[in-house]
Amino acid sequence: MRIIVVCGAGASSTFVALRVRRSAVSRGLDVTAKAVALDNVDDALTDADVLLVGAHLTESATGLERAAKSAGAALVVMPESVFTAPTGDEALDLALSAAGAGS
């Protein structure tokens, strides 16, 4: 599964993507998670299964949802708790659920 994590500039999403990768490894899952800035989402979606979006980007959600749908990726708006969580389990569970893979 390929997961794209997006926030405004890409800084906080980098930490979320890192924690998602660690959680996936600990579960033995074949998952890649990549952080991108909002301006680079369209390019990143070309090979994505799930787009995880920061809650602070809800004003951009309609455009992101359209882009994700066009690329065949599921979109999930992450709660703020994902950004402060010590592990990537919550974000990974959201992505797995959105992709229909379960956890």
mmCIF file of N, CA and C in Angstrom:
data_model
loop_
_atom_site.group_PDB
_atom_site.id
_atom_site.type_symbol
_atom_site.label_atom_id
_atom_site.label_comp_id
_atom_site.label_asym_id
_atom_site.label_seq_id
_atom_site.Cartn_x
_atom_site.Cartn_y
_atom_site.Cartn_z
ATOM 1 N N MET A 1 0.846 -1.176 0.000
ATOM 2 C CA MET A 1 0.000 0.000 0.000
ATOM 3 C C MET A 1 0.890 1.237 0.000
ATOM 4 N N ARG A 2 0.481 2.221 -0.767
ATOM 5 C CA ARG A 2 1.212 3.486 -0.851
ATOM 6 C C ARG A 2 0.353 4.596 -0.247
ATOM 7 N N ILE A 3 0.917 5.253 0.767
ATOM 8 C CA ILE A 3 0.207 6.299 1.498
ATOM 9 C C ILE A 3 0.928 7.624 1.296
ATOM 10 N N ILE A 4 0.157 8.652 0.991
ATOM 11 C CA ILE A 4 0.673 10.007 0.906
ATOM 12 C C ILE A 4 0.097 10.774 2.094
ATOM 13 N N VAL A 5 0.975 11.470 2.819
ATOM 14 C CA VAL A 5 0.553 12.283 3.962
ATOM 15 C C VAL A 5 0.809 13.731 3.583
ATOM 16 N N VAL A 6 -0.210 14.564 3.682
ATOM 17 C CA VAL A 6 -0.067 15.959 3.285
ATOM 18 C C VAL A 6 -0.456 16.906 4.410
ATOM 19 N N CYS A 7 0.348 17.942 4.553
ATOM 20 C CA CYS A 7 0.006 19.070 5.409
ATOM 21 C C CYS A 7 0.361 20.315 4.615
ATOM 22 N N GLY A 8 0.327 21.453 5.196
ATOM 23 C CA GLY A 8 0.570 22.684 4.442
ATOM 24 C C GLY A 8 1.928 22.740 3.768
ATOM 25 N N ALA A 9 2.996 22.672 4.547
ATOM 26 C CA ALA A 9 4.345 22.811 3.990
ATOM 27 C C ALA A 9 5.083 21.483 3.907
ATOM 28 N N GLY A 10 4.587 20.466 4.561
ATOM 29 C CA GLY A 10 5.232 19.160 4.514
ATOM 30 C C GLY A 10 6.041 18.805 5.743
ATOM 31 N N ALA A 11 6.169 19.720 6.691
ATOM 32 C CA ALA A 11 6.996 19.461 7.876
ATOM 33 C C ALA A 11 6.344 18.455 8.826
ATOM 34 N N SER A 12 5.160 18.741 9.297
ATOM 35 C CA SER A 12 4.525 17.826 10.253
ATOM 36 C C SER A 12 4.147 16.506 9.592
ATOM 37 N N SER A 13 3.846 16.550 8.307
ATOM 38 C CA SER A 13 3.501 15.303 7.615
ATOM 39 C C SER A 13 4.707 14.376 7.511
ATOM 40 N N THR A 14 5.902 14.934 7.512
ATOM 41 C CA THR A 14 7.116 14.121 7.480
ATOM 42 C C THR A 14 7.188 13.234 8.717
ATOM 43 N N PHE A 15 6.867 13.798 9.869
ATOM 44 C CA PHE A 15 6.886 13.024 11.108
ATOM 45 C C PHE A 15 5.790 11.965 11.125
ATOM 46 N N VAL A 16 4.606 12.312 10.625
ATOM 47 C CA VAL A 16 3.517 11.337 10.558
ATOM 48 C C VAL A 16 3.903 10.191 9.623
ATOM 49 N N ALA A 17 4.443 10.501 8.465
ATOM 50 C CA ALA A 17 4.836 9.461 7.503
ATOM 51 C C ALA A 17 5.897 8.541 8.110
ATOM 52 N N LEU A 18 6.854 9.097 8.819
ATOM 53 C CA LEU A 18 7.884 8.296 9.473
ATOM 54 C C LEU A 18 7.268 7.345 10.489
ATOM 55 N N ARG A 19 6.363 7.847 11.299
ATOM 56 C CA ARG A 19 5.710 6.995 12.314
ATOM 57 C C ARG A 19 4.835 5.933 11.665
ATOM 58 N N VAL A 20 4.170 6.266 10.549
ATOM 59 C CA VAL A 20 3.365 5.276 9.826
ATOM 60 C C VAL A 20 4.262 4.153 9.315
ATOM 61 N N ARG A 21 5.400 4.512 8.734
ATOM 62 C CA ARG A 21 6.336 3.486 8.235
ATOM 63 C C ARG A 21 6.803 2.581 9.370
ATOM 64 N N ARG A 22 7.127 3.163 10.504
ATOM 65 C CA ARG A 22 7.571 2.361 11.653
ATOM 66 C C ARG A 22 6.469 1.419 12.134
ATOM 67 N N SER A 23 5.245 1.911 12.196
ATOM 68 C CA SER A 23 4.113 1.079 12.626
ATOM 69 C C SER A 23 3.873 -0.056 11.637
ATOM 70 N N ALA A 24 3.987 0.238 10.359
ATOM 71 C CA ALA A 24 3.787 -0.789 9.334
ATOM 72 C C ALA A 24 4.857 -1.873 9.453
ATOM 73 N N VAL A 25 6.096 -1.484 9.656
ATOM 74 C CA VAL A 25 7.184 -2.458 9.820
ATOM 75 C C VAL A 25 6.925 -3.331 11.041
ATOM 76 N N SER A 26 6.500 -2.717 12.144
ATOM 77 C CA SER A 26 6.254 -3.493 13.363
ATOM 78 C C SER A 26 5.115 -4.489 13.194
ATOM 79 N N ARG A 27 4.215 -4.235 12.245
ATOM 80 C CA ARG A 27 3.098 -5.143 11.963
ATOM 81 C C ARG A 27 3.403 -6.092 10.805
ATOM 82 N N GLY A 28 4.544 -5.916 10.191
ATOM 83 C CA GLY A 28 4.905 -6.761 9.060
ATOM 84 C C GLY A 28 4.129 -6.441 7.798
ATOM 85 N N LEU A 29 3.724 -5.184 7.638
ATOM 86 C CA LEU A 29 2.934 -4.775 6.482
ATOM 87 C C LEU A 29 3.817 -4.127 5.422
ATOM 88 N N ASP A 30 3.486 -4.361 4.173
ATOM 89 C CA ASP A 30 4.198 -3.758 3.059
ATOM 90 C C ASP A 30 3.542 -2.420 2.741
ATOM 91 N N VAL A 31 4.042 -1.382 3.385
ATOM 92 C CA VAL A 31 3.465 -0.054 3.271
ATOM 93 C C VAL A 31 4.583 0.952 3.031
ATOM 94 N N THR A 32 4.349 1.858 2.103
ATOM 95 C CA THR A 32 5.220 3.017 1.975
ATOM 96 C C THR A 32 4.399 4.230 2.359
ATOM 97 N N ALA A 33 5.017 5.150 3.058
ATOM 98 C CA ALA A 33 4.353 6.390 3.451
ATOM 99 C C ALA A 33 5.289 7.539 3.117
ATOM 100 N N LYS A 34 4.761 8.486 2.389
ATOM 101 C CA LYS A 34 5.563 9.607 1.909
ATOM 102 C C LYS A 34 4.863 10.910 2.258
ATOM 103 N N ALA A 35 5.627 11.852 2.776
ATOM 104 C CA ALA A 35 5.087 13.169 3.099
ATOM 105 C C ALA A 35 5.264 14.092 1.911
ATOM 106 N N VAL A 36 4.250 14.895 1.638
ATOM 107 C CA VAL A 36 4.353 15.899 0.585
ATOM 108 C C VAL A 36 3.713 17.198 1.047
ATOM 109 N N ALA A 37 4.189 18.281 0.483
ATOM 110 C CA ALA A 37 3.570 19.581 0.722
ATOM 111 C C ALA A 37 2.300 19.676 -0.112
ATOM 112 N N LEU A 38 1.413 20.513 0.312
ATOM 113 C CA LEU A 38 0.133 20.683 -0.380
ATOM 114 C C LEU A 38 0.326 20.987 -1.871
ATOM 115 N N ASP A 39 1.320 21.772 -2.201
ATOM 116 C CA ASP A 39 1.558 22.144 -3.601
ATOM 117 C C ASP A 39 1.981 20.969 -4.480
ATOM 118 N N ASN A 40 2.422 19.868 -3.882
ATOM 119 C CA ASN A 40 2.939 18.733 -4.655
ATOM 120 C C ASN A 40 2.028 17.510 -4.642
ATOM 121 N N VAL A 41 0.824 17.660 -4.144
ATOM 122 C CA VAL A 41 -0.084 16.523 -4.007
ATOM 123 C C VAL A 41 -0.410 15.865 -5.335
ATOM 124 N N ASP A 42 -0.724 16.642 -6.342
ATOM 125 C CA ASP A 42 -1.142 16.051 -7.621
ATOM 126 C C ASP A 42 -0.097 15.096 -8.177
ATOM 127 N N ASP A 43 1.158 15.490 -8.156
ATOM 128 C CA ASP A 43 2.223 14.614 -8.649
ATOM 129 C C ASP A 43 2.362 13.363 -7.792
ATOM 130 N N ALA A 44 2.258 13.510 -6.483
ATOM 131 C CA ALA A 44 2.435 12.381 -5.566
ATOM 132 C C ALA A 44 1.301 11.365 -5.675
ATOM 133 N N LEU A 45 0.126 11.812 -6.078
ATOM 134 C CA LEU A 45 -1.032 10.923 -6.142
ATOM 135 C C LEU A 45 -0.976 9.919 -7.285
ATOM 136 N N THR A 46 -0.078 10.087 -8.211
ATOM 137 C CA THR A 46 -0.059 9.200 -9.376
ATOM 138 C C THR A 46 0.128 7.737 -9.001
ATOM 139 N N ASP A 47 0.747 7.460 -7.865
ATOM 140 C CA ASP A 47 0.939 6.066 -7.466
ATOM 141 C C ASP A 47 0.455 5.790 -6.043
ATOM 142 N N ALA A 48 -0.488 6.583 -5.566
ATOM 143 C CA ALA A 48 -0.963 6.451 -4.185
ATOM 144 C C ALA A 48 -2.244 5.645 -4.089
ATOM 145 N N ASP A 49 -2.379 4.952 -2.961
ATOM 146 C CA ASP A 49 -3.618 4.246 -2.640
ATOM 147 C C ASP A 49 -4.475 5.067 -1.687
ATOM 148 N N VAL A 50 -3.809 5.800 -0.777
ATOM 149 C CA VAL A 50 -4.514 6.574 0.244
ATOM 150 C C VAL A 50 -3.834 7.931 0.403
ATOM 151 N N LEU A 51 -4.642 8.964 0.531
ATOM 152 C CA LEU A 51 -4.161 10.304 0.829
ATOM 153 C C LEU A 51 -4.642 10.667 2.228
ATOM 154 N N LEU A 52 -3.700 10.836 3.152
ATOM 155 C CA LEU A 52 -4.014 11.273 4.508
ATOM 156 C C LEU A 52 -3.786 12.772 4.580
ATOM 157 N N VAL A 53 -4.810 13.508 4.998
ATOM 158 C CA VAL A 53 -4.794 14.968 4.979
ATOM 159 C C VAL A 53 -4.915 15.501 6.394
ATOM 160 N N GLY A 54 -4.091 16.491 6.716
ATOM 161 C CA GLY A 54 -4.178 17.139 8.019
ATOM 162 C C GLY A 54 -5.499 17.859 8.188
ATOM 163 N N ALA A 55 -6.049 17.810 9.392
ATOM 164 C CA ALA A 55 -7.345 18.435 9.679
ATOM 165 C C ALA A 55 -7.326 19.935 9.404
ATOM 166 N N HIS A 56 -6.168 20.558 9.516
ATOM 167 C CA HIS A 56 -6.067 22.000 9.275
ATOM 168 C C HIS A 56 -6.225 22.355 7.791
ATOM 169 N N LEU A 57 -6.326 21.352 6.931
ATOM 170 C CA LEU A 57 -6.495 21.595 5.498
ATOM 171 C C LEU A 57 -7.930 21.362 5.029
ATOM 172 N N THR A 58 -8.874 21.403 5.946
ATOM 173 C CA THR A 58 -10.265 21.129 5.562
ATOM 174 C C THR A 58 -10.776 22.102 4.504
ATOM 175 N N GLU A 59 -10.244 23.326 4.479
ATOM 176 C CA GLU A 59 -10.682 24.280 3.458
ATOM 177 C C GLU A 59 -10.232 23.847 2.062
ATOM 178 N N SER A 60 -9.216 22.989 2.001
ATOM 179 C CA SER A 60 -8.735 22.466 0.712
ATOM 180 C C SER A 60 -9.290 21.071 0.413
ATOM 181 N N ALA A 61 -10.136 20.569 1.296
ATOM 182 C CA ALA A 61 -10.595 19.181 1.196
ATOM 183 C C ALA A 61 -11.324 18.876 -0.112
ATOM 184 N N THR A 62 -12.119 19.793 -0.598
ATOM 185 C CA THR A 62 -12.870 19.525 -1.824
ATOM 186 C C THR A 62 -11.926 19.306 -3.004
ATOM 187 N N GLY A 63 -10.952 20.164 -3.163
ATOM 188 C CA GLY A 63 -9.984 20.006 -4.247
ATOM 189 C C GLY A 63 -9.137 18.763 -4.071
ATOM 190 N N LEU A 64 -8.745 18.474 -2.824
ATOM 191 C CA LEU A 64 -7.953 17.278 -2.553
ATOM 192 C C LEU A 64 -8.769 16.018 -2.809
ATOM 193 N N GLU A 65 -10.034 16.054 -2.437
ATOM 194 C CA GLU A 65 -10.910 14.901 -2.657
ATOM 195 C C GLU A 65 -11.069 14.634 -4.155
ATOM 196 N N ARG A 66 -11.226 15.681 -4.923
ATOM 197 C CA ARG A 66 -11.337 15.545 -6.373
ATOM 198 C C ARG A 66 -10.060 14.949 -6.967
ATOM 199 N N ALA A 67 -8.905 15.446 -6.514
ATOM 200 C CA ALA A 67 -7.618 14.954 -7.014
ATOM 201 C C ALA A 67 -7.410 13.489 -6.628
ATOM 202 N N ALA A 68 -7.748 13.141 -5.387
ATOM 203 C CA ALA A 68 -7.598 11.756 -4.934
ATOM 204 C C ALA A 68 -8.506 10.829 -5.727
ATOM 205 N N LYS A 69 -9.740 11.237 -5.908
ATOM 206 C CA LYS A 69 -10.692 10.414 -6.654
ATOM 207 C C LYS A 69 -10.211 10.204 -8.090
ATOM 208 N N SER A 70 -9.732 11.259 -8.698
ATOM 209 C CA SER A 70 -9.226 11.169 -10.066
ATOM 210 C C SER A 70 -8.048 10.205 -10.174
ATOM 211 N N ALA A 71 -7.240 10.129 -9.115
ATOM 212 C CA ALA A 71 -6.071 9.237 -9.097
ATOM 213 C C ALA A 71 -6.416 7.836 -8.601
ATOM 214 N N GLY A 72 -7.667 7.643 -8.158
ATOM 215 C CA GLY A 72 -8.070 6.338 -7.639
ATOM 216 C C GLY A 72 -7.605 6.079 -6.218
ATOM 217 N N ALA A 73 -7.355 7.140 -5.472
ATOM 218 C CA ALA A 73 -6.895 7.012 -4.086
ATOM 219 C C ALA A 73 -8.016 7.398 -3.123
ATOM 220 N N ALA A 74 -8.034 6.729 -1.978
ATOM 221 C CA ALA A 74 -8.977 7.091 -0.921
ATOM 222 C C ALA A 74 -8.432 8.299 -0.172
ATOM 223 N N LEU A 75 -9.302 9.137 0.344
ATOM 224 C CA LEU A 75 -8.895 10.306 1.113
ATOM 225 C C LEU A 75 -9.415 10.205 2.528
ATOM 226 N N VAL A 76 -8.556 10.516 3.489
ATOM 227 C CA VAL A 76 -8.946 10.538 4.892
ATOM 228 C C VAL A 76 -8.425 11.822 5.515
ATOM 229 N N VAL A 77 -9.297 12.560 6.197
ATOM 230 C CA VAL A 77 -8.867 13.723 6.958
ATOM 231 C C VAL A 77 -8.505 13.221 8.353
ATOM 232 N N MET A 78 -7.245 13.431 8.715
ATOM 233 C CA MET A 78 -6.753 12.941 10.006
ATOM 234 C C MET A 78 -7.132 13.897 11.134
ATOM 235 N N PRO A 79 -7.503 13.358 12.282
ATOM 236 C CA PRO A 79 -7.734 14.222 13.437
ATOM 237 C C PRO A 79 -6.405 14.773 13.944
ATOM 238 N N GLU A 80 -6.452 15.858 14.678
ATOM 239 C CA GLU A 80 -5.238 16.480 15.215
ATOM 240 C C GLU A 80 -4.426 15.512 16.076
ATOM 241 N N SER A 81 -5.098 14.554 16.699
ATOM 242 C CA SER A 81 -4.409 13.608 17.575
ATOM 243 C C SER A 81 -3.323 12.817 16.850
ATOM 244 N N VAL A 82 -3.455 12.639 15.546
ATOM 245 C CA VAL A 82 -2.463 11.896 14.760
ATOM 246 C C VAL A 82 -1.116 12.612 14.789
ATOM 247 N N PHE A 83 -1.136 13.932 14.780
ATOM 248 C CA PHE A 83 0.100 14.701 14.717
ATOM 249 C C PHE A 83 0.872 14.706 16.029
ATOM 250 N N THR A 84 0.194 14.433 17.128
ATOM 251 C CA THR A 84 0.872 14.420 18.424
ATOM 252 C C THR A 84 1.046 13.009 18.979
ATOM 253 N N ALA A 85 0.543 12.028 18.282
ATOM 254 C CA ALA A 85 0.639 10.642 18.743
ATOM 255 C C ALA A 85 2.097 10.171 18.726
ATOM 256 N N PRO A 86 2.475 9.369 19.710
ATOM 257 C CA PRO A 86 3.860 8.880 19.756
ATOM 258 C C PRO A 86 4.162 7.804 18.711
ATOM 259 N N THR A 87 3.117 7.180 18.160
ATOM 260 C CA THR A 87 3.296 6.151 17.135
ATOM 261 C C THR A 87 2.438 6.499 15.928
ATOM 262 N N GLY A 88 2.619 5.767 14.862
ATOM 263 C CA GLY A 88 1.826 5.976 13.656
ATOM 264 C C GLY A 88 0.636 5.054 13.556
ATOM 265 N N ASP A 89 0.312 4.373 14.653
ATOM 266 C CA ASP A 89 -0.772 3.387 14.613
ATOM 267 C C ASP A 89 -2.113 3.973 14.195
ATOM 268 N N GLU A 90 -2.474 5.126 14.747
ATOM 269 C CA GLU A 90 -3.774 5.722 14.421
ATOM 270 C C GLU A 90 -3.844 6.095 12.942
ATOM 271 N N ALA A 91 -2.798 6.733 12.430
ATOM 272 C CA ALA A 91 -2.782 7.119 11.017
ATOM 273 C C ALA A 91 -2.776 5.889 10.116
ATOM 274 N N LEU A 92 -1.992 4.861 10.482
ATOM 275 C CA LEU A 92 -1.952 3.640 9.694
ATOM 276 C C LEU A 92 -3.308 2.956 9.691
ATOM 277 N N ASP A 93 -3.963 2.895 10.842
ATOM 278 C CA ASP A 93 -5.298 2.295 10.912
ATOM 279 C C ASP A 93 -6.292 3.038 10.035
ATOM 280 N N LEU A 94 -6.208 4.363 10.020
ATOM 281 C CA LEU A 94 -7.092 5.168 9.168
ATOM 282 C C LEU A 94 -6.857 4.823 7.691
ATOM 283 N N ALA A 95 -5.602 4.725 7.314
ATOM 284 C CA ALA A 95 -5.275 4.418 5.913
ATOM 285 C C ALA A 95 -5.719 3.013 5.538
ATOM 286 N N LEU A 96 -5.462 2.054 6.402
ATOM 287 C CA LEU A 96 -5.866 0.676 6.122
ATOM 288 C C LEU A 96 -7.372 0.558 5.981
ATOM 289 N N SER A 97 -8.094 1.239 6.859
ATOM 290 C CA SER A 97 -9.552 1.220 6.812
ATOM 291 C C SER A 97 -10.054 1.854 5.509
ATOM 292 N N ALA A 98 -9.469 2.983 5.135
ATOM 293 C CA ALA A 98 -9.890 3.689 3.918
ATOM 294 C C ALA A 98 -9.625 2.830 2.682
ATOM 295 N N ALA A 99 -8.561 2.066 2.723
ATOM 296 C CA ALA A 99 -8.205 1.216 1.577
ATOM 297 C C ALA A 99 -8.933 -0.118 1.616
ATOM 298 N N GLY A 100 -9.681 -0.349 2.697
ATOM 299 C CA GLY A 100 -10.419 -1.601 2.826
ATOM 300 C C GLY A 100 -9.550 -2.767 3.229
ATOM 301 N N ALA A 101 -8.376 -2.487 3.779
ATOM 302 C CA ALA A 101 -7.448 -3.556 4.132
ATOM 303 C C ALA A 101 -7.580 -4.014 5.578
ATOM 304 N N GLY A 102 -8.322 -3.285 6.398
ATOM 305 C CA GLY A 102 -8.409 -3.640 7.809
ATOM 306 C C GLY A 102 -7.093 -3.405 8.491
ATOM 307 N N SER A 103 -6.998 -3.770 9.766
ATOM 308 C CA SER A 103 -5.736 -3.546 10.481
ATOM 309 C C SER A 103 -5.240 -4.771 11.079
#
